[in-house]
């Protein structure tokens, strides 16, 4: 394994990692997660998008209407400023992109492995933090809310759909999240390819 760590990446794999860095730049411009809400009073549905540094509605009025629904059941208002993680996530993404570009200057397999480790850590921490945020919003309710259902919590699903009273909430990765996942797949492929190349050269 030590030999593989310092093995020089093939030209093809160097270009793949450079491509990963360039594609990750798009994550600054598109949402990484999407939550949709279906309710009888909003037959066309409502949507909320989570970006690397902010939360917006799928349309200009969706977030306002979601917060209106939340008010009636005692949930806190959803605003970007209430989520401190959105302040430093752009820098975390910048670190990942920087690592991809540095690999072009130091094209070793160990850099690809470091990229895999970083993406896995960012993904796990991000998902756990997202779950914690959903838990707090769904459980820490205003006791003086207009609508109170004893023992009811309104935590949205981390992934998939969930019915809460007459509201159905669905949560899925958006294009930015898919890019992050695809980047991990590409790096794992590069590691597999370099290990295969090492075995062929040793034979």
PDB file of C-alpha atoms in Angstrom:
ATOM      1  CA  UNK A   1       0.000   0.000   0.000  1.00  0.00           C
ATOM      2  CA  UNK A   2       2.893   2.337   0.743  1.00  0.00           C
ATOM      3  CA  UNK A   3       4.186   1.916  -2.813  1.00  0.00           C
ATOM      4  CA  UNK A   4       0.723   2.676  -4.218  1.00  0.00           C
ATOM      5  CA  UNK A   5       0.464   5.869  -2.160  1.00  0.00           C
ATOM      6  CA  UNK A   6       3.454   7.403  -3.935  1.00  0.00           C
ATOM      7  CA  UNK A   7       2.712   5.958  -7.359  1.00  0.00           C
ATOM      8  CA  UNK A   8       2.411   8.655 -10.024  1.00  0.00           C
ATOM      9  CA  UNK A   9      -1.070   8.958 -11.468  1.00  0.00           C
ATOM     10  CA  UNK A  10      -1.557   8.136 -15.123  1.00  0.00           C
ATOM     11  CA  UNK A  11      -2.211  11.063 -17.466  1.00  0.00           C
ATOM     12  CA  UNK A  12      -5.834   9.940 -17.846  1.00  0.00           C
ATOM     13  CA  UNK A  13      -6.419   9.899 -14.095  1.00  0.00           C
ATOM     14  CA  UNK A  14      -4.703  13.253 -13.643  1.00  0.00           C
ATOM     15  CA  UNK A  15      -7.146  14.722 -16.155  1.00  0.00           C
ATOM     16  CA  UNK A  16     -10.061  13.052 -14.352  1.00  0.00           C
ATOM     17  CA  UNK A  17      -9.075  14.657 -11.041  1.00  0.00           C
ATOM     18  CA  UNK A  18      -8.632  18.021 -12.736  1.00  0.00           C
ATOM     19  CA  UNK A  19     -12.114  17.533 -14.200  1.00  0.00           C
ATOM     20  CA  UNK A  20     -13.468  16.789 -10.721  1.00  0.00           C
ATOM     21  CA  UNK A  21     -12.048  20.083  -9.456  1.00  0.00           C
ATOM     22  CA  UNK A  22     -13.581  22.028 -12.350  1.00  0.00           C
ATOM     23  CA  UNK A  23     -16.988  20.366 -12.018  1.00  0.00           C
ATOM     24  CA  UNK A  24     -17.023  21.008  -8.250  1.00  0.00           C
ATOM     25  CA  UNK A  25     -16.960  24.725  -9.057  1.00  0.00           C
ATOM     26  CA  UNK A  26     -20.540  24.301 -10.280  1.00  0.00           C
ATOM     27  CA  UNK A  27     -21.644  23.467  -6.723  1.00  0.00           C
ATOM     28  CA  UNK A  28     -21.279  27.170  -5.914  1.00  0.00           C
ATOM     29  CA  UNK A  29     -23.956  27.903  -8.525  1.00  0.00           C
ATOM     30  CA  UNK A  30     -26.590  25.201  -7.976  1.00  0.00           C
ATOM     31  CA  UNK A  31     -28.458  23.788  -4.937  1.00  0.00           C
ATOM     32  CA  UNK A  32     -27.116  20.679  -3.219  1.00  0.00           C
ATOM     33  CA  UNK A  33     -30.358  19.504  -1.604  1.00  0.00           C
ATOM     34  CA  UNK A  34     -34.058  19.905  -2.293  1.00  0.00           C
ATOM     35  CA  UNK A  35     -37.116  19.539  -0.044  1.00  0.00           C
ATOM     36  CA  UNK A  36     -40.629  19.546  -1.491  1.00  0.00           C
ATOM     37  CA  UNK A  37     -43.853  19.917   0.478  1.00  0.00           C
ATOM     38  CA  UNK A  38     -47.354  18.955  -0.631  1.00  0.00           C
ATOM     39  CA  UNK A  39     -50.309  20.298   1.358  1.00  0.00           C
ATOM     40  CA  UNK A  40     -54.032  20.681   0.568  1.00  0.00           C
ATOM     41  CA  UNK A  41     -53.835  24.481   0.782  1.00  0.00           C
ATOM     42  CA  UNK A  42     -50.953  24.463  -1.726  1.00  0.00           C
ATOM     43  CA  UNK A  43     -52.014  21.991  -4.461  1.00  0.00           C
ATOM     44  CA  UNK A  44     -49.153  23.079  -6.709  1.00  0.00           C
ATOM     45  CA  UNK A  45     -46.695  22.182  -3.946  1.00  0.00           C
ATOM     46  CA  UNK A  46     -43.911  24.114  -2.266  1.00  0.00           C
ATOM     47  CA  UNK A  47     -40.175  23.684  -2.582  1.00  0.00           C
ATOM     48  CA  UNK A  48     -37.110  24.607  -0.580  1.00  0.00           C
ATOM     49  CA  UNK A  49     -33.544  24.453  -1.891  1.00  0.00           C
ATOM     50  CA  UNK A  50     -30.393  24.229   0.195  1.00  0.00           C
ATOM     51  CA  UNK A  51     -27.317  25.737  -1.442  1.00  0.00           C
ATOM     52  CA  UNK A  52     -23.724  25.699  -0.269  1.00  0.00           C
ATOM     53  CA  UNK A  53     -24.268  29.054   1.485  1.00  0.00           C
ATOM     54  CA  UNK A  54     -28.015  29.772   1.683  1.00  0.00           C
ATOM     55  CA  UNK A  55     -31.572  28.439   1.740  1.00  0.00           C
ATOM     56  CA  UNK A  56     -34.124  29.602  -0.831  1.00  0.00           C
ATOM     57  CA  UNK A  57     -37.566  28.678  -2.039  1.00  0.00           C
ATOM     58  CA  UNK A  58     -38.031  26.825  -5.313  1.00  0.00           C
ATOM     59  CA  UNK A  59     -40.040  29.886  -6.386  1.00  0.00           C
ATOM     60  CA  UNK A  60     -39.789  33.430  -4.958  1.00  0.00           C
ATOM     61  CA  UNK A  61     -42.705  32.880  -2.536  1.00  0.00           C
ATOM     62  CA  UNK A  62     -42.203  29.241  -1.533  1.00  0.00           C
ATOM     63  CA  UNK A  63     -39.971  29.859   1.481  1.00  0.00           C
ATOM     64  CA  UNK A  64     -42.367  32.525   2.768  1.00  0.00           C
ATOM     65  CA  UNK A  65     -45.282  30.083   2.488  1.00  0.00           C
ATOM     66  CA  UNK A  66     -43.304  27.264   4.123  1.00  0.00           C
ATOM     67  CA  UNK A  67     -42.505  29.547   7.053  1.00  0.00           C
ATOM     68  CA  UNK A  68     -46.215  30.425   7.249  1.00  0.00           C
ATOM     69  CA  UNK A  69     -47.079  26.746   7.536  1.00  0.00           C
ATOM     70  CA  UNK A  70     -44.329  26.297  10.121  1.00  0.00           C
ATOM     71  CA  UNK A  71     -45.717  29.194  12.172  1.00  0.00           C
ATOM     72  CA  UNK A  72     -49.096  27.489  12.592  1.00  0.00           C
ATOM     73  CA  UNK A  73     -47.548  24.290  13.951  1.00  0.00           C
ATOM     74  CA  UNK A  74     -44.935  26.065  16.066  1.00  0.00           C
ATOM     75  CA  UNK A  75     -41.766  25.491  14.051  1.00  0.00           C
ATOM     76  CA  UNK A  76     -39.069  28.144  13.891  1.00  0.00           C
ATOM     77  CA  UNK A  77     -38.760  30.362  10.854  1.00  0.00           C
ATOM     78  CA  UNK A  78     -36.286  29.002   8.315  1.00  0.00           C
ATOM     79  CA  UNK A  79     -33.678  31.617   7.405  1.00  0.00           C
ATOM     80  CA  UNK A  80     -30.139  31.139   6.111  1.00  0.00           C
ATOM     81  CA  UNK A  81     -28.657  33.160   8.981  1.00  0.00           C
ATOM     82  CA  UNK A  82     -29.961  30.639  11.526  1.00  0.00           C
ATOM     83  CA  UNK A  83     -27.693  27.906  10.116  1.00  0.00           C
ATOM     84  CA  UNK A  84     -24.061  28.777  10.938  1.00  0.00           C
ATOM     85  CA  UNK A  85     -22.744  25.859   8.860  1.00  0.00           C
ATOM     86  CA  UNK A  86     -23.701  27.754   5.702  1.00  0.00           C
ATOM     87  CA  UNK A  87     -21.092  30.364   6.594  1.00  0.00           C
ATOM     88  CA  UNK A  88     -18.101  28.013   6.306  1.00  0.00           C
ATOM     89  CA  UNK A  89     -19.345  25.409   3.810  1.00  0.00           C
ATOM     90  CA  UNK A  90     -18.120  27.507   0.833  1.00  0.00           C
ATOM     91  CA  UNK A  91     -14.611  27.328   2.312  1.00  0.00           C
ATOM     92  CA  UNK A  92     -14.874  23.546   2.772  1.00  0.00           C
ATOM     93  CA  UNK A  93     -15.834  23.214  -0.885  1.00  0.00           C
ATOM     94  CA  UNK A  94     -12.946  25.513  -1.813  1.00  0.00           C
ATOM     95  CA  UNK A  95     -10.568  23.224   0.092  1.00  0.00           C
ATOM     96  CA  UNK A  96     -11.799  20.205  -1.904  1.00  0.00           C
ATOM     97  CA  UNK A  97     -11.365  22.070  -5.188  1.00  0.00           C
ATOM     98  CA  UNK A  98      -7.908  23.296  -4.170  1.00  0.00           C
ATOM     99  CA  UNK A  99      -6.886  19.718  -3.396  1.00  0.00           C
ATOM    100  CA  UNK A 100      -7.944  18.610  -6.888  1.00  0.00           C
ATOM    101  CA  UNK A 101      -5.847  21.348  -8.511  1.00  0.00           C
ATOM    102  CA  UNK A 102      -2.840  20.647  -6.278  1.00  0.00           C
ATOM    103  CA  UNK A 103      -2.971  17.031  -7.421  1.00  0.00           C
ATOM    104  CA  UNK A 104      -2.115  18.276 -10.917  1.00  0.00           C
ATOM    105  CA  UNK A 105       1.175  19.571  -9.445  1.00  0.00           C
ATOM    106  CA  UNK A 106       1.749  16.551  -7.185  1.00  0.00           C
ATOM    107  CA  UNK A 107       0.067  13.702  -9.095  1.00  0.00           C
ATOM    108  CA  UNK A 108       0.312  10.866  -6.609  1.00  0.00           C
ATOM    109  CA  UNK A 109      -2.260   8.191  -5.745  1.00  0.00           C
ATOM    110  CA  UNK A 110      -2.096   9.315  -2.125  1.00  0.00           C
ATOM    111  CA  UNK A 111      -3.679  12.624  -3.148  1.00  0.00           C
ATOM    112  CA  UNK A 112      -6.618  10.764  -4.686  1.00  0.00           C
ATOM    113  CA  UNK A 113      -6.994   8.767  -1.462  1.00  0.00           C
ATOM    114  CA  UNK A 114      -6.916  12.001   0.529  1.00  0.00           C
ATOM    115  CA  UNK A 115      -9.669  13.340  -1.727  1.00  0.00           C
ATOM    116  CA  UNK A 116     -11.788  10.252  -1.061  1.00  0.00           C
ATOM    117  CA  UNK A 117     -11.296  10.604   2.695  1.00  0.00           C
ATOM    118  CA  UNK A 118     -12.174  14.309   2.582  1.00  0.00           C
ATOM    119  CA  UNK A 119     -15.333  13.761   0.528  1.00  0.00           C
ATOM    120  CA  UNK A 120     -16.505  10.934   2.791  1.00  0.00           C
ATOM    121  CA  UNK A 121     -15.931  13.043   5.906  1.00  0.00           C
ATOM    122  CA  UNK A 122     -17.686  16.068   4.388  1.00  0.00           C
ATOM    123  CA  UNK A 123     -20.595  13.875   3.301  1.00  0.00           C
ATOM    124  CA  UNK A 124     -21.030  12.136   6.657  1.00  0.00           C
ATOM    125  CA  UNK A 125     -20.659  15.325   8.684  1.00  0.00           C
ATOM    126  CA  UNK A 126     -22.972  17.197   6.325  1.00  0.00           C
ATOM    127  CA  UNK A 127     -25.715  14.561   6.479  1.00  0.00           C
ATOM    128  CA  UNK A 128     -25.490  14.195  10.258  1.00  0.00           C
ATOM    129  CA  UNK A 129     -25.588  17.966  10.672  1.00  0.00           C
ATOM    130  CA  UNK A 130     -28.566  18.188   8.313  1.00  0.00           C
ATOM    131  CA  UNK A 131     -30.367  15.507  10.348  1.00  0.00           C
ATOM    132  CA  UNK A 132     -29.644  17.397  13.579  1.00  0.00           C
ATOM    133  CA  UNK A 133     -30.957  20.622  12.037  1.00  0.00           C
ATOM    134  CA  UNK A 134     -34.160  18.847  10.912  1.00  0.00           C
ATOM    135  CA  UNK A 135     -34.566  17.286  14.357  1.00  0.00           C
ATOM    136  CA  UNK A 136     -34.299  20.621  16.131  1.00  0.00           C
ATOM    137  CA  UNK A 137     -36.766  22.289  13.767  1.00  0.00           C
ATOM    138  CA  UNK A 138     -39.230  19.411  13.997  1.00  0.00           C
ATOM    139  CA  UNK A 139     -39.105  18.883  17.757  1.00  0.00           C
ATOM    140  CA  UNK A 140     -38.423  22.287  19.350  1.00  0.00           C
ATOM    141  CA  UNK A 141     -41.922  23.674  18.823  1.00  0.00           C
ATOM    142  CA  UNK A 142     -43.525  26.831  20.147  1.00  0.00           C
ATOM    143  CA  UNK A 143     -45.914  25.744  22.947  1.00  0.00           C
ATOM    144  CA  UNK A 144     -48.209  28.667  22.040  1.00  0.00           C
ATOM    145  CA  UNK A 145     -48.575  27.721  18.374  1.00  0.00           C
ATOM    146  CA  UNK A 146     -52.088  28.043  16.838  1.00  0.00           C
ATOM    147  CA  UNK A 147     -52.138  24.297  16.049  1.00  0.00           C
ATOM    148  CA  UNK A 148     -50.866  21.867  18.672  1.00  0.00           C
ATOM    149  CA  UNK A 149     -51.126  18.089  18.339  1.00  0.00           C
ATOM    150  CA  UNK A 150     -50.068  16.371  21.530  1.00  0.00           C
ATOM    151  CA  UNK A 151     -46.947  14.244  21.043  1.00  0.00           C
ATOM    152  CA  UNK A 152     -46.572  15.262  17.392  1.00  0.00           C
ATOM    153  CA  UNK A 153     -43.195  16.132  15.893  1.00  0.00           C
ATOM    154  CA  UNK A 154     -42.591  17.525  12.416  1.00  0.00           C
ATOM    155  CA  UNK A 155     -39.072  16.435  11.564  1.00  0.00           C
ATOM    156  CA  UNK A 156     -38.711  16.245   7.760  1.00  0.00           C
ATOM    157  CA  UNK A 157     -37.114  13.111   6.300  1.00  0.00           C
ATOM    158  CA  UNK A 158     -33.369  13.055   5.711  1.00  0.00           C
ATOM    159  CA  UNK A 159     -33.945  11.128   2.488  1.00  0.00           C
ATOM    160  CA  UNK A 160     -37.243  10.099   0.938  1.00  0.00           C
ATOM    161  CA  UNK A 161     -40.810  11.113   1.787  1.00  0.00           C
ATOM    162  CA  UNK A 162     -42.722  11.378   5.059  1.00  0.00           C
ATOM    163  CA  UNK A 163     -46.366  12.183   5.867  1.00  0.00           C
ATOM    164  CA  UNK A 164     -46.985  14.532   8.797  1.00  0.00           C
ATOM    165  CA  UNK A 165     -50.687  15.216   9.425  1.00  0.00           C
ATOM    166  CA  UNK A 166     -51.940  16.431   6.023  1.00  0.00           C
ATOM    167  CA  UNK A 167     -48.474  17.451   4.795  1.00  0.00           C
ATOM    168  CA  UNK A 168     -46.147  15.252   2.742  1.00  0.00           C
ATOM    169  CA  UNK A 169     -42.487  16.268   2.783  1.00  0.00           C
ATOM    170  CA  UNK A 170     -39.898  14.766   0.431  1.00  0.00           C
ATOM    171  CA  UNK A 171     -36.128  15.286   0.673  1.00  0.00           C
ATOM    172  CA  UNK A 172     -33.596  14.407  -2.041  1.00  0.00           C
ATOM    173  CA  UNK A 173     -30.163  15.501  -3.280  1.00  0.00           C
ATOM    174  CA  UNK A 174     -30.269  18.213  -5.910  1.00  0.00           C
ATOM    175  CA  UNK A 175     -27.775  18.683  -8.744  1.00  0.00           C
ATOM    176  CA  UNK A 176     -24.991  19.942  -6.470  1.00  0.00           C
ATOM    177  CA  UNK A 177     -25.341  16.933  -4.180  1.00  0.00           C
ATOM    178  CA  UNK A 178     -25.250  14.627  -7.191  1.00  0.00           C
ATOM    179  CA  UNK A 179     -22.026  16.270  -8.355  1.00  0.00           C
ATOM    180  CA  UNK A 180     -20.439  15.681  -4.946  1.00  0.00           C
ATOM    181  CA  UNK A 181     -21.517  12.037  -5.037  1.00  0.00           C
ATOM    182  CA  UNK A 182     -20.264  11.591  -8.598  1.00  0.00           C
ATOM    183  CA  UNK A 183     -16.923  13.147  -7.634  1.00  0.00           C
ATOM    184  CA  UNK A 184     -16.498  10.495  -4.957  1.00  0.00           C
ATOM    185  CA  UNK A 185     -17.326   7.752  -7.468  1.00  0.00           C
ATOM    186  CA  UNK A 186     -14.710   9.107  -9.910  1.00  0.00           C
ATOM    187  CA  UNK A 187     -12.013   9.188  -7.215  1.00  0.00           C
ATOM    188  CA  UNK A 188     -12.821   5.624  -6.129  1.00  0.00           C
ATOM    189  CA  UNK A 189     -12.564   4.555  -9.769  1.00  0.00           C
ATOM    190  CA  UNK A 190      -9.163   6.259 -10.052  1.00  0.00           C
ATOM    191  CA  UNK A 191      -7.914   4.413  -6.970  1.00  0.00           C
ATOM    192  CA  UNK A 192      -9.161   1.106  -8.398  1.00  0.00           C
ATOM    193  CA  UNK A 193      -7.574   1.851 -11.786  1.00  0.00           C
ATOM    194  CA  UNK A 194      -4.212   2.790 -10.273  1.00  0.00           C
ATOM    195  CA  UNK A 195      -4.184  -0.353  -8.127  1.00  0.00           C
ATOM    196  CA  UNK A 196      -4.959  -2.410 -11.232  1.00  0.00           C
ATOM    197  CA  UNK A 197      -2.169  -0.651 -13.131  1.00  0.00           C
ATOM    198  CA  UNK A 198       0.267  -1.359 -10.282  1.00  0.00           C
ATOM    199  CA  UNK A 199      -0.549  -5.098 -10.378  1.00  0.00           C
ATOM    200  CA  UNK A 200      -0.126  -5.196 -14.157  1.00  0.00           C
ATOM    201  CA  UNK A 201       3.280  -3.485 -13.933  1.00  0.00           C
ATOM    202  CA  UNK A 202       4.380  -5.834 -11.158  1.00  0.00           C
ATOM    203  CA  UNK A 203       3.403  -8.946 -13.155  1.00  0.00           C
TER     204      UNK A 203
END
